[in-house]
Amino acid sequence: MTQFMHFIDGAFTAGTSGKTFECRSPHNGALIGLAAEGGRAEVDAAVQAARAAMRGPWGRMSVEERSDLMRAVADGITRRFDDFVAAEMADTGQPRKMMEHAFIPRGAANFKIFADVVKNVATESFQMPTPDGRGALNYAIRKPKGVIGVICPWNAPLLLMTWKVAPALACGNAVIVKPSEETPGTATLLGEVMNEVGVPRGVYNVVHGFGPNSAGGFLTEHAGVDAITFTGETRTGTAIMKAAAEGLRDVSFELGGKNSAIVFADADMDVTLEAIGRSAFLNCGQVCLGTERVFVERPLFERFVAALKERAEALKPGGPEDAGTSFGPLISQEHREKVLSYYARAVADGATVVTGGGVPEMPEELAGGNWVQPTIWTGLADDSAAVNEEIFGPCCHVRPFDTEDEVIGLANDTEYGLSASIFTTDLSCAHRMAEAIDVGITWINSWFLRDLRTPFGGSKHSGIGREGGVHSLEFYTELRNVCVKL
Ligand code: NAD
């Protein structure tokens, strides 16, 4: 059984709270580890270590040296690839091939991209006239913000955590990561890599625990934390923003979504089905950018529903090591209950269940896992819960539409604004839709195609700020202006 320790000031420690919590396998419910639970003392120790690191050699390191270290971290993850795959697979229960092809390589890629970004983004400079005719020159410099609290979810633990840690460190900050209590593995392992490649102690810290009245809450309340970056539920973001108001700390939020896919009758069916088949069911539907609302132009509706049903029914649930597995479990029993409650609610609200709606029959060794069936509904009213609330499970509602104006109204009728996917071969229509749908990220004829230099984030209740490329630098640095009288 694995022991997940805190990583504070370059060393693994159980802390002083004496508390631990259990970590269970999503695919069979077995106890796989015990994690140390941090309290105020552990958070305080991590904050002090991070502040000391900022005053030490780390705070004086050149951009080039930091950039080289970030590349070394990426290489360190790649060197320990199998360990990261095993840790993430054990925590999330998702198939090995997904870890190997996407989640772990992307964790390493995050360090590489920000190693480049910090070296290559220029700051602005303005010359200005003065009454004496000599003029003045303004130029801007970027300084790290200080100690950053990084609060992470469980759905793609390494990828989402490094998406914040990599730019924060590349910009010269120190971080304290509070991983999700469901997935402590890869954040802990990254501590080993940080030591292996020579990242100074105190620069990267990890404190395990829960949210309110535990490590997460204590971290966001700590006066020694200069800014907080968070990915998770919108409701949690509200609580964190309240904590951050004390001391006027800056926040960057990647929150929930209720994302649309809009399919016009002229869409390429193969492209559309491949994309929506993934966006609705990948990672057992636990992707913030996932599609839970599909709008299909009426002439294509019946054909589309039948074809998506076929895709859903072809998914094979199974153990993460089984090469035939294409569909994993949900993260926890608690989340499974939430998803199944939406399955029941949809039926009570009059949905036609096209496929799924329940729990798959699993072999005995997997029977204790958090399994649910991929599920497609039609026929729900626009104001029903399953059409409006983020479920975060492998399910979607498919609804027909007749006009562009109608579907724009339907897609925008949500408190969320994270992402949308538009499927059409009419270029003008695609551009019109991209302008009209109120989201931070729009894909045309694709889904989850990510260039890490582009702005990433949601509007409305889906987030505050943008991360990616230069936009991450906006959050992780203070931009200072220097005015030189000539
Ligand atoms: P969550 O909000 O329940 O938990 C996220 C993290 O916050 C955990 O580490 C948790 O311990 C901590 N936390 C909870 N309450 C806290 C508090 N009061 N103070 C400080 N920390 C606290 O989210 P989750 O269930 O882990 O993740 C799923 C959610 O994340 C979904 O809503 C999903 O849409 C969202 N998400 C968004 C993005 C994005 O980029 N927009 C990406 C992935 C996931």
Short mmCIF file of C-alpha atoms and ligand atoms in Angstrom, two decimals:
data_model
loop_
_atom_site.label_atom_id
_atom_site.label_comp_id
_atom_site.label_asym_id
_atom_site.label_seq_id
_atom_site.Cartn_x
_atom_site.Cartn_y
_atom_site.Cartn_z
CA MET A 1 0.00 0.00 0.00
CA THR A 2 1.37 3.44 -0.96
CA GLN A 3 2.01 6.15 1.64
CA PHE A 4 1.45 9.62 0.18
CA MET A 5 3.53 12.14 2.13
CA HIS A 6 3.54 15.90 1.99
CA PHE A 7 6.52 17.38 0.14
CA ILE A 8 7.70 20.44 2.05
CA ASP A 9 11.02 22.26 1.73
CA GLY A 10 12.43 19.55 -0.52
CA ALA A 11 11.65 16.65 1.84
CA PHE A 12 8.86 14.11 2.22
CA THR A 13 7.12 14.34 5.58
CA ALA A 14 4.07 12.94 7.32
CA GLY A 15 3.62 16.30 9.03
CA THR A 16 2.58 16.79 12.61
CA SER A 17 -1.21 16.45 12.38
CA GLY A 18 -1.01 12.68 12.83
CA LYS A 19 -3.99 12.36 10.48
CA THR A 20 -4.24 10.28 7.33
CA PHE A 21 -6.99 9.49 4.86
CA GLU A 22 -7.69 6.47 2.67
CA CYS A 23 -7.27 6.37 -1.09
CA ARG A 24 -9.35 3.79 -2.95
CA SER A 25 -9.12 2.39 -6.44
CA PRO A 26 -11.91 3.66 -8.71
CA HIS A 27 -12.01 0.42 -10.70
CA ASN A 28 -12.58 -1.98 -7.81
CA GLY A 29 -12.81 0.02 -4.58
CA ALA A 30 -9.68 -1.60 -3.08
CA LEU A 31 -7.63 0.38 -0.58
CA ILE A 32 -4.53 1.50 -2.49
CA GLY A 33 -2.91 3.99 -0.17
CA LEU A 34 -2.95 6.25 2.83
CA ALA A 35 -2.29 9.96 2.43
CA ALA A 36 -1.07 12.30 5.14
CA GLU A 37 -3.70 14.94 5.91
CA GLY A 38 -2.28 18.43 6.29
CA GLY A 39 -3.60 20.97 8.75
CA ARG A 40 -2.62 24.54 9.56
CA ALA A 41 0.88 23.52 10.70
CA GLU A 42 1.76 21.73 7.44
CA VAL A 43 0.38 24.57 5.31
CA ASP A 44 2.31 27.08 7.38
CA ALA A 45 5.54 25.07 7.05
CA ALA A 46 5.07 24.92 3.27
CA VAL A 47 4.38 28.67 3.06
CA GLN A 48 7.48 29.46 5.13
CA ALA A 49 9.58 27.14 2.93
CA ALA A 50 8.23 28.80 -0.22
CA ARG A 51 8.89 32.31 1.12
CA ALA A 52 12.43 31.33 2.10
CA ALA A 53 12.99 29.89 -1.39
CA MET A 54 11.96 33.22 -2.94
CA ARG A 55 14.61 34.96 -0.82
CA GLY A 56 17.27 32.38 -1.70
CA PRO A 57 19.07 31.37 -4.93
CA TRP A 58 15.75 30.66 -6.67
CA GLY A 59 14.79 34.34 -6.37
CA ARG A 60 18.08 35.38 -8.02
CA MET A 61 18.11 32.79 -10.80
CA SER A 62 18.17 34.12 -14.37
CA VAL A 63 15.32 33.42 -16.76
CA GLU A 64 17.66 31.22 -18.83
CA GLU A 65 18.60 29.09 -15.81
CA ARG A 66 14.96 28.71 -14.78
CA SER A 67 13.99 27.83 -18.32
CA ASP A 68 16.70 25.13 -18.42
CA LEU A 69 15.45 23.73 -15.11
CA MET A 70 11.87 23.57 -16.45
CA ARG A 71 13.14 21.54 -19.42
CA ALA A 72 14.95 19.27 -16.96
CA VAL A 73 11.68 18.74 -15.05
CA ALA A 74 9.95 17.80 -18.32
CA ASP A 75 12.77 15.35 -19.09
CA GLY A 76 12.57 14.04 -15.51
CA ILE A 77 8.86 13.24 -15.96
CA THR A 78 9.64 11.49 -19.24
CA ARG A 79 12.45 9.49 -17.59
CA ARG A 80 10.00 8.35 -14.88
CA PHE A 81 7.18 7.93 -17.43
CA ASP A 82 6.15 4.46 -16.26
CA ASP A 83 5.99 5.57 -12.61
CA PHE A 84 3.78 8.53 -13.52
CA VAL A 85 1.51 6.34 -15.68
CA ALA A 86 1.17 3.80 -12.86
CA ALA A 87 0.44 6.47 -10.21
CA GLU A 88 -2.16 8.29 -12.34
CA MET A 89 -3.78 5.03 -13.43
CA ALA A 90 -4.09 3.83 -9.83
CA ASP A 91 -5.64 7.15 -8.74
CA THR A 92 -8.06 7.72 -11.62
CA GLY A 93 -8.80 4.14 -12.77
CA GLN A 94 -8.66 5.31 -16.40
CA PRO A 95 -7.18 3.11 -19.16
CA ARG A 96 -3.39 2.91 -19.50
CA LYS A 97 -3.47 4.03 -23.13
CA MET A 98 -5.09 7.34 -22.16
CA MET A 99 -2.37 7.97 -19.58
CA GLU A 100 0.36 7.06 -22.06
CA HIS A 101 -0.98 9.02 -25.02
CA ALA A 102 -2.36 12.12 -23.37
CA PHE A 103 -2.31 12.76 -19.65
CA ILE A 104 1.33 12.07 -18.77
CA PRO A 105 3.01 13.43 -21.95
CA ARG A 106 0.94 16.59 -21.59
CA GLY A 107 2.22 16.98 -18.02
CA ALA A 108 5.79 17.02 -19.37
CA ALA A 109 4.80 19.24 -22.32
CA ASN A 110 3.50 21.91 -19.95
CA PHE A 111 7.01 22.40 -18.56
CA LYS A 112 8.54 22.55 -22.04
CA ILE A 113 6.14 25.12 -23.44
CA PHE A 114 6.53 27.53 -20.51
CA ALA A 115 10.32 27.09 -20.57
CA ASP A 116 10.07 28.62 -24.06
CA VAL A 117 7.35 31.18 -23.35
CA VAL A 118 9.23 32.92 -20.51
CA LYS A 119 12.25 33.40 -22.75
CA ASN A 120 10.41 34.61 -25.81
CA VAL A 121 7.69 36.99 -24.73
CA ALA A 122 8.70 40.63 -25.01
CA THR A 123 7.44 43.43 -22.79
CA GLU A 124 6.31 46.80 -24.09
CA SER A 125 8.29 50.03 -24.40
CA PHE A 126 7.05 53.58 -25.10
CA GLN A 127 8.99 56.75 -25.79
CA MET A 128 7.25 59.93 -24.67
CA PRO A 129 7.83 63.65 -25.20
CA THR A 130 8.57 65.94 -22.22
CA PRO A 131 8.38 69.78 -21.96
CA ASP A 132 12.18 70.10 -21.95
CA GLY A 133 12.35 68.31 -25.28
CA ARG A 134 14.56 65.50 -24.04
CA GLY A 135 11.81 62.96 -23.63
CA ALA A 136 11.46 59.85 -21.52
CA LEU A 137 11.55 56.15 -22.14
CA ASN A 138 9.15 53.68 -20.53
CA TYR A 139 9.82 49.99 -20.45
CA ALA A 140 8.17 47.14 -18.59
CA ILE A 141 9.72 44.29 -16.66
CA ARG A 142 8.08 41.17 -15.29
CA LYS A 143 8.66 40.02 -11.71
CA PRO A 144 7.29 36.86 -10.08
CA LYS A 145 4.20 37.37 -7.98
CA GLY A 146 5.61 35.41 -5.03
CA VAL A 147 4.07 32.36 -3.37
CA ILE A 148 1.23 30.80 -5.38
CA GLY A 149 -1.39 28.46 -3.91
CA VAL A 150 -2.35 25.84 -6.51
CA ILE A 151 -5.60 23.96 -5.81
CA CYS A 152 -6.28 21.06 -8.15
CA PRO A 153 -9.13 18.71 -9.14
CA TRP A 154 -8.99 14.96 -9.77
CA ASN A 155 -10.07 14.54 -13.35
CA ALA A 156 -6.66 14.90 -15.07
CA PRO A 157 -4.42 15.37 -12.06
CA LEU A 158 -0.90 15.77 -13.49
CA LEU A 159 -1.95 17.61 -16.63
CA LEU A 160 -4.12 20.16 -14.80
CA MET A 161 -1.64 20.66 -11.94
CA THR A 162 1.37 21.20 -14.22
CA TRP A 163 -0.68 23.57 -16.38
CA LYS A 164 -0.40 25.90 -13.37
CA VAL A 165 2.85 24.83 -11.70
CA ALA A 166 4.92 25.01 -14.91
CA PRO A 167 4.18 28.67 -15.75
CA ALA A 168 4.28 29.66 -12.08
CA LEU A 169 7.78 28.24 -11.67
CA ALA A 170 8.98 29.37 -15.10
CA CYS A 171 8.05 32.90 -14.02
CA GLY A 172 10.11 32.52 -10.82
CA ASN A 173 7.37 31.96 -8.22
CA ALA A 174 7.31 29.27 -5.54
CA VAL A 175 4.22 27.05 -5.27
CA ILE A 176 2.24 25.09 -2.73
CA VAL A 177 0.09 22.48 -4.42
CA LYS A 178 -2.99 21.05 -2.77
CA PRO A 179 -3.87 18.06 -4.98
CA SER A 180 -7.35 16.62 -4.93
CA GLU A 181 -7.88 14.23 -2.02
CA GLU A 182 -8.96 11.67 -4.66
CA THR A 183 -5.67 11.77 -6.59
CA PRO A 184 -2.56 12.41 -4.46
CA GLY A 185 -0.16 10.27 -6.53
CA THR A 186 1.44 12.26 -9.33
CA ALA A 187 1.81 15.54 -7.40
CA THR A 188 3.78 13.59 -4.79
CA LEU A 189 5.90 11.85 -7.42
CA LEU A 190 6.71 15.21 -9.00
CA GLY A 191 8.44 16.14 -5.73
CA GLU A 192 10.96 13.36 -6.40
CA VAL A 193 11.57 14.70 -9.91
CA MET A 194 12.06 18.24 -8.57
CA ASN A 195 14.79 16.95 -6.26
CA GLU A 196 16.33 14.75 -8.96
CA VAL A 197 16.80 17.67 -11.37
CA GLY A 198 17.94 20.18 -8.74
CA VAL A 199 14.98 22.52 -8.28
CA PRO A 200 15.91 24.32 -5.04
CA ARG A 201 14.08 23.20 -1.92
CA GLY A 202 10.95 25.12 -1.01
CA VAL A 203 10.17 26.04 -4.64
CA TYR A 204 7.69 23.17 -5.15
CA ASN A 205 5.68 22.05 -2.12
CA VAL A 206 2.73 19.66 -1.81
CA VAL A 207 0.31 19.49 1.10
CA HIS A 208 -2.38 16.80 0.99
CA GLY A 209 -5.81 17.09 2.48
CA PHE A 210 -9.37 18.18 1.85
CA GLY A 211 -11.04 21.52 1.17
CA PRO A 212 -12.85 23.48 3.91
CA ASN A 213 -11.26 23.27 7.37
CA SER A 214 -8.41 21.27 5.90
CA ALA A 215 -5.32 21.87 3.74
CA GLY A 216 -7.23 23.56 0.88
CA GLY A 217 -9.08 26.00 3.10
CA PHE A 218 -6.01 26.77 5.23
CA LEU A 219 -3.90 27.38 2.13
CA THR A 220 -6.33 29.85 0.56
CA GLU A 221 -6.70 31.68 3.88
CA HIS A 222 -2.96 31.91 4.59
CA ALA A 223 -1.67 35.51 4.49
CA GLY A 224 1.70 34.30 3.18
CA VAL A 225 0.11 33.17 -0.10
CA ASP A 226 0.25 35.96 -2.69
CA ALA A 227 -2.11 34.55 -5.32
CA ILE A 228 -4.33 31.51 -5.82
CA THR A 229 -4.89 29.49 -8.95
CA PHE A 230 -7.72 26.99 -8.84
CA THR A 231 -9.36 24.42 -11.09
CA GLY A 232 -12.53 22.79 -9.87
CA GLU A 233 -16.21 23.37 -9.28
CA THR A 234 -17.78 26.79 -9.61
CA ARG A 235 -19.15 26.53 -6.05
CA THR A 236 -15.66 25.90 -4.67
CA GLY A 237 -14.35 28.85 -6.68
CA THR A 238 -16.85 31.09 -4.92
CA ALA A 239 -15.58 29.95 -1.50
CA ILE A 240 -11.95 30.44 -2.55
CA MET A 241 -12.67 33.91 -3.90
CA LYS A 242 -14.10 34.90 -0.54
CA ALA A 243 -10.94 33.66 1.18
CA ALA A 244 -8.76 35.49 -1.36
CA ALA A 245 -10.57 38.77 -0.72
CA GLU A 246 -8.79 38.93 2.63
CA GLY A 247 -5.47 40.53 1.70
CA LEU A 248 -6.72 41.30 -1.84
CA ARG A 249 -5.00 38.26 -3.35
CA ASP A 250 -5.34 37.69 -7.09
CA VAL A 251 -7.19 34.61 -8.36
CA SER A 252 -7.17 32.59 -11.58
CA PHE A 253 -10.11 30.19 -11.91
CA GLU A 254 -10.85 27.33 -14.31
CA LEU A 255 -14.34 26.21 -13.28
CA GLY A 256 -17.25 24.06 -14.39
CA GLY A 257 -19.00 23.88 -17.74
CA LYS A 258 -22.15 22.71 -19.48
CA ASN A 259 -20.73 22.65 -22.96
CA SER A 260 -22.58 22.41 -26.26
CA ALA A 261 -21.86 20.65 -29.49
CA ILE A 262 -23.80 22.12 -32.42
CA VAL A 263 -24.17 19.92 -35.48
CA PHE A 264 -25.45 21.34 -38.75
CA ALA A 265 -27.02 19.09 -41.39
CA ASP A 266 -24.09 19.63 -43.77
CA ALA A 267 -21.50 18.41 -41.19
CA ASP A 268 -19.08 15.63 -42.03
CA MET A 269 -20.65 12.76 -40.07
CA ASP A 270 -17.44 10.81 -39.49
CA VAL A 271 -15.59 13.85 -38.13
CA THR A 272 -18.57 14.85 -35.99
CA LEU A 273 -19.16 11.43 -34.51
CA GLU A 274 -15.51 10.89 -33.72
CA ALA A 275 -15.33 14.25 -31.92
CA ILE A 276 -18.63 14.00 -30.02
CA GLY A 277 -17.99 10.33 -29.23
CA ARG A 278 -14.88 11.52 -27.39
CA SER A 279 -16.23 14.77 -25.96
CA ALA A 280 -19.20 13.07 -24.33
CA PHE A 281 -17.54 9.89 -23.03
CA LEU A 282 -13.75 10.35 -22.73
CA ASN A 283 -12.41 9.93 -19.18
CA CYS A 284 -15.90 8.64 -18.29
CA GLY A 285 -17.26 12.11 -19.07
CA GLN A 286 -15.07 13.73 -16.44
CA VAL A 287 -13.56 16.43 -18.66
CA CYS A 288 -14.41 20.06 -17.96
CA LEU A 289 -14.54 20.69 -21.73
CA GLY A 290 -16.79 17.65 -22.31
CA THR A 291 -20.09 17.88 -24.15
CA GLU A 292 -23.29 17.34 -22.19
CA ARG A 293 -25.64 19.20 -24.57
CA VAL A 294 -25.78 18.27 -28.26
CA PHE A 295 -27.91 20.27 -30.69
CA VAL A 296 -28.46 18.67 -34.10
CA GLU A 297 -30.13 20.29 -37.13
CA ARG A 298 -33.42 18.48 -37.62
CA PRO A 299 -32.80 16.72 -40.97
CA LEU A 300 -29.81 14.92 -39.41
CA PHE A 301 -31.26 14.32 -35.94
CA GLU A 302 -32.49 10.71 -36.13
CA ARG A 303 -29.43 9.53 -38.04
CA PHE A 304 -27.07 11.26 -35.64
CA VAL A 305 -28.74 9.85 -32.51
CA ALA A 306 -28.60 6.30 -33.92
CA ALA A 307 -24.92 6.67 -34.85
CA LEU A 308 -23.90 8.15 -31.49
CA LYS A 309 -25.78 5.33 -29.74
CA GLU A 310 -23.74 2.82 -31.70
CA ARG A 311 -20.51 4.56 -30.56
CA ALA A 312 -21.59 4.63 -26.92
CA GLU A 313 -22.51 0.97 -26.98
CA ALA A 314 -19.14 0.04 -28.53
CA LEU A 315 -17.26 1.40 -25.48
CA LYS A 316 -15.73 -1.38 -23.40
CA PRO A 317 -15.51 -0.85 -19.64
CA GLY A 318 -12.72 -2.72 -17.93
CA GLY A 319 -9.55 -2.67 -15.85
CA PRO A 320 -7.01 0.02 -16.77
CA GLU A 321 -4.34 -2.53 -17.76
CA ASP A 322 -6.61 -4.41 -20.17
CA ALA A 323 -5.68 -3.39 -23.74
CA GLY A 324 -9.32 -3.77 -24.82
CA THR A 325 -10.60 -1.25 -22.28
CA SER A 326 -11.91 1.97 -23.78
CA PHE A 327 -14.03 3.18 -20.88
CA GLY A 328 -13.01 3.65 -17.24
CA PRO A 329 -14.98 4.19 -14.03
CA LEU A 330 -15.96 7.43 -12.30
CA ILE A 331 -13.55 8.75 -9.70
CA SER A 332 -15.45 7.86 -6.50
CA GLN A 333 -18.57 6.29 -5.06
CA GLU A 334 -19.73 9.74 -4.05
CA HIS A 335 -19.43 11.06 -7.60
CA ARG A 336 -21.13 7.92 -8.92
CA GLU A 337 -24.10 8.59 -6.67
CA LYS A 338 -24.30 12.13 -8.02
CA VAL A 339 -24.18 10.96 -11.66
CA LEU A 340 -26.74 8.19 -11.04
CA SER A 341 -29.03 10.71 -9.35
CA TYR A 342 -29.03 12.70 -12.62
CA TYR A 343 -29.72 9.47 -14.54
CA ALA A 344 -32.81 8.90 -12.36
CA ARG A 345 -33.85 12.55 -12.52
CA ALA A 346 -33.68 12.59 -16.33
CA VAL A 347 -36.06 9.63 -16.48
CA ALA A 348 -38.38 11.25 -13.94
CA ASP A 349 -38.35 14.40 -16.07
CA GLY A 350 -39.53 12.43 -19.10
CA ALA A 351 -36.33 11.66 -21.00
CA THR A 352 -36.18 8.99 -23.65
CA VAL A 353 -33.15 6.90 -22.72
CA VAL A 354 -31.49 6.15 -26.06
CA THR A 355 -28.81 4.05 -24.40
CA GLY A 356 -27.38 3.41 -20.94
CA GLY A 357 -28.97 5.07 -17.94
CA GLY A 358 -27.67 2.62 -15.36
CA VAL A 359 -24.74 0.55 -14.17
CA PRO A 360 -22.94 -2.00 -16.41
CA GLU A 361 -22.55 -5.58 -15.31
CA MET A 362 -18.90 -6.06 -14.42
CA PRO A 363 -16.86 -9.18 -13.63
CA GLU A 364 -16.48 -9.99 -9.94
CA GLU A 365 -13.00 -8.44 -9.56
CA LEU A 366 -14.31 -5.09 -10.81
CA ALA A 367 -17.76 -5.18 -9.24
CA GLY A 368 -16.74 -2.83 -6.42
CA GLY A 369 -15.73 -0.07 -8.88
CA ASN A 370 -17.50 3.20 -9.63
CA TRP A 371 -19.04 2.09 -12.92
CA VAL A 372 -21.85 3.76 -14.82
CA GLN A 373 -23.05 3.29 -18.38
CA PRO A 374 -22.44 5.84 -21.13
CA THR A 375 -25.82 7.44 -21.52
CA ILE A 376 -27.70 9.38 -24.19
CA TRP A 377 -31.07 11.08 -23.68
CA THR A 378 -33.50 12.82 -25.97
CA GLY A 379 -36.82 14.52 -25.30
CA LEU A 380 -36.00 16.52 -22.16
CA ALA A 381 -37.46 19.99 -21.64
CA ASP A 382 -34.96 22.83 -22.00
CA ASP A 383 -35.31 23.73 -18.33
CA SER A 384 -34.73 20.22 -16.92
CA ALA A 385 -31.86 19.58 -14.51
CA ALA A 386 -29.91 17.18 -16.75
CA VAL A 387 -29.91 19.81 -19.52
CA ASN A 388 -28.82 22.68 -17.29
CA GLU A 389 -26.58 21.43 -14.48
CA GLU A 390 -23.03 20.13 -14.86
CA ILE A 391 -23.20 16.37 -14.31
CA PHE A 392 -19.55 15.55 -15.06
CA GLY A 393 -20.41 12.04 -16.17
CA PRO A 394 -20.49 10.10 -19.47
CA CYS A 395 -23.84 11.42 -20.65
CA CYS A 396 -25.41 13.89 -23.04
CA HIS A 397 -28.81 15.13 -24.12
CA VAL A 398 -29.41 15.43 -27.86
CA ARG A 399 -32.00 17.95 -29.06
CA PRO A 400 -33.04 18.95 -32.59
CA PHE A 401 -33.00 22.56 -33.85
CA ASP A 402 -34.25 24.32 -36.97
CA THR A 403 -32.48 27.68 -37.30
CA GLU A 404 -29.15 29.30 -36.44
CA ASP A 405 -30.84 31.91 -34.24
CA GLU A 406 -32.68 29.21 -32.32
CA VAL A 407 -29.55 27.17 -31.60
CA ILE A 408 -27.55 30.26 -30.60
CA GLY A 409 -30.27 31.06 -28.06
CA LEU A 410 -30.29 27.47 -26.76
CA ALA A 411 -26.50 27.16 -26.50
CA ASN A 412 -26.18 30.49 -24.69
CA ASP A 413 -29.01 29.75 -22.27
CA THR A 414 -26.68 28.57 -19.49
CA GLU A 415 -24.81 30.14 -16.61
CA TYR A 416 -21.61 28.49 -17.88
CA GLY A 417 -19.35 29.62 -20.72
CA LEU A 418 -16.42 27.26 -21.03
CA SER A 419 -16.35 25.66 -24.49
CA ALA A 420 -18.40 24.79 -27.57
CA SER A 421 -17.85 22.66 -30.67
CA ILE A 422 -19.44 23.54 -34.01
CA PHE A 423 -19.74 20.99 -36.80
CA THR A 424 -20.45 22.27 -40.32
CA THR A 425 -18.79 22.40 -43.72
CA ASP A 426 -20.12 25.95 -44.29
CA LEU A 427 -17.19 28.19 -43.37
CA SER A 428 -19.26 31.35 -42.99
CA CYS A 429 -21.71 29.61 -40.69
CA ALA A 430 -18.81 28.29 -38.55
CA HIS A 431 -17.37 31.79 -38.10
CA ARG A 432 -20.80 33.29 -37.34
CA MET A 433 -21.37 30.66 -34.67
CA ALA A 434 -17.91 31.09 -33.15
CA GLU A 435 -18.72 34.79 -32.66
CA ALA A 436 -22.20 34.17 -31.32
CA ILE A 437 -21.66 31.47 -28.67
CA ASP A 438 -20.59 32.94 -25.32
CA VAL A 439 -17.68 30.71 -24.37
CA GLY A 440 -13.94 31.05 -23.84
CA ILE A 441 -12.97 28.24 -26.25
CA THR A 442 -14.65 27.24 -29.52
CA TRP A 443 -13.67 24.31 -31.68
CA ILE A 444 -14.78 24.01 -35.29
CA ASN A 445 -15.04 20.44 -36.60
CA SER A 446 -12.92 19.17 -33.69
CA TRP A 447 -12.72 18.93 -29.93
CA PHE A 448 -9.91 19.30 -27.38
CA LEU A 449 -7.36 20.23 -30.02
CA ARG A 450 -4.99 22.30 -27.89
CA ASP A 451 -2.16 24.63 -28.83
CA LEU A 452 -0.71 25.49 -25.43
CA ARG A 453 0.13 29.04 -26.56
CA THR A 454 -3.53 29.95 -27.01
CA PRO A 455 -5.79 31.50 -24.35
CA PHE A 456 -7.57 28.87 -22.26
CA GLY A 457 -10.39 29.63 -19.87
CA GLY A 458 -14.10 30.18 -19.48
CA SER A 459 -16.50 33.08 -19.42
CA LYS A 460 -19.58 33.56 -17.16
CA HIS A 461 -19.50 31.03 -14.30
CA SER A 462 -16.79 28.95 -15.98
CA GLY A 463 -13.80 30.93 -14.87
CA ILE A 464 -11.84 34.09 -14.22
CA GLY A 465 -8.83 34.92 -16.37
CA ARG A 466 -7.06 33.02 -19.10
CA GLU A 467 -4.10 30.66 -18.93
CA GLY A 468 -1.83 29.47 -21.76
CA GLY A 469 1.14 31.09 -23.48
CA VAL A 470 1.54 34.76 -22.67
CA HIS A 471 -1.76 34.78 -20.77
CA SER A 472 -0.26 32.63 -18.03
CA LEU A 473 2.50 35.21 -17.65
CA GLU A 474 -0.17 37.85 -17.02
CA PHE A 475 -1.27 35.97 -13.92
CA TYR A 476 2.03 34.60 -12.63
CA THR A 477 3.97 37.86 -12.88
CA GLU A 478 3.63 41.46 -11.82
CA LEU A 479 4.24 43.73 -14.78
CA ARG A 480 6.22 46.79 -13.63
CA ASN A 481 6.72 49.95 -15.63
CA VAL A 482 10.02 51.82 -15.43
CA CYS A 483 10.03 55.42 -16.67
CA VAL A 484 13.46 56.89 -17.48
CA LYS A 485 13.72 60.66 -17.93
CA LEU A 486 16.30 61.22 -20.65
P1 NAD B 1 -13.82 20.55 -6.39
O1 NAD B 1 -14.12 22.00 -6.53
O2 NAD B 1 -14.72 19.72 -5.59
O3 NAD B 1 -12.37 20.34 -5.78
C1 NAD B 1 -11.22 20.88 -6.38
C2 NAD B 1 -10.15 21.09 -5.33
O4 NAD B 1 -10.57 22.12 -4.43
C3 NAD B 1 -9.84 19.88 -4.48
O5 NAD B 1 -8.44 19.82 -4.29
C4 NAD B 1 -10.56 20.18 -3.18
O6 NAD B 1 -9.99 19.55 -2.06
C5 NAD B 1 -10.38 21.68 -3.08
N1 NAD B 1 -11.37 22.40 -2.28
C6 NAD B 1 -12.67 22.10 -2.09
N2 NAD B 1 -13.26 23.04 -1.30
C7 NAD B 1 -12.31 23.96 -1.01
C8 NAD B 1 -12.28 25.15 -0.23
N3 NAD B 1 -13.38 25.63 0.36
N4 NAD B 1 -11.13 25.83 -0.13
C9 NAD B 1 -10.01 25.40 -0.75
N5 NAD B 1 -9.97 24.26 -1.49
C10 NAD B 1 -11.10 23.55 -1.62
O7 NAD B 1 -13.70 20.00 -7.90
P2 NAD B 1 -13.46 18.49 -8.35
O8 NAD B 1 -14.71 17.74 -8.06
O9 NAD B 1 -12.17 18.03 -7.83
O10 NAD B 1 -13.31 18.66 -9.94
C11 NAD B 1 -14.38 18.64 -10.82
C12 NAD B 1 -14.76 20.05 -11.23
O11 NAD B 1 -13.63 20.70 -11.80
C13 NAD B 1 -15.83 20.12 -12.29
O12 NAD B 1 -16.74 21.13 -11.96
C14 NAD B 1 -15.07 20.49 -13.55
O13 NAD B 1 -15.82 21.16 -14.54
C15 NAD B 1 -14.01 21.37 -12.99
N6 NAD B 1 -12.87 21.46 -13.91
C16 NAD B 1 -12.68 22.60 -14.62
C17 NAD B 1 -11.63 22.69 -15.52
C18 NAD B 1 -11.40 23.93 -16.35
O14 NAD B 1 -10.33 24.04 -16.91
N7 NAD B 1 -12.34 24.84 -16.43
C19 NAD B 1 -10.76 21.60 -15.66
C20 NAD B 1 -10.99 20.45 -14.92
C21 NAD B 1 -12.05 20.39 -14.02
#
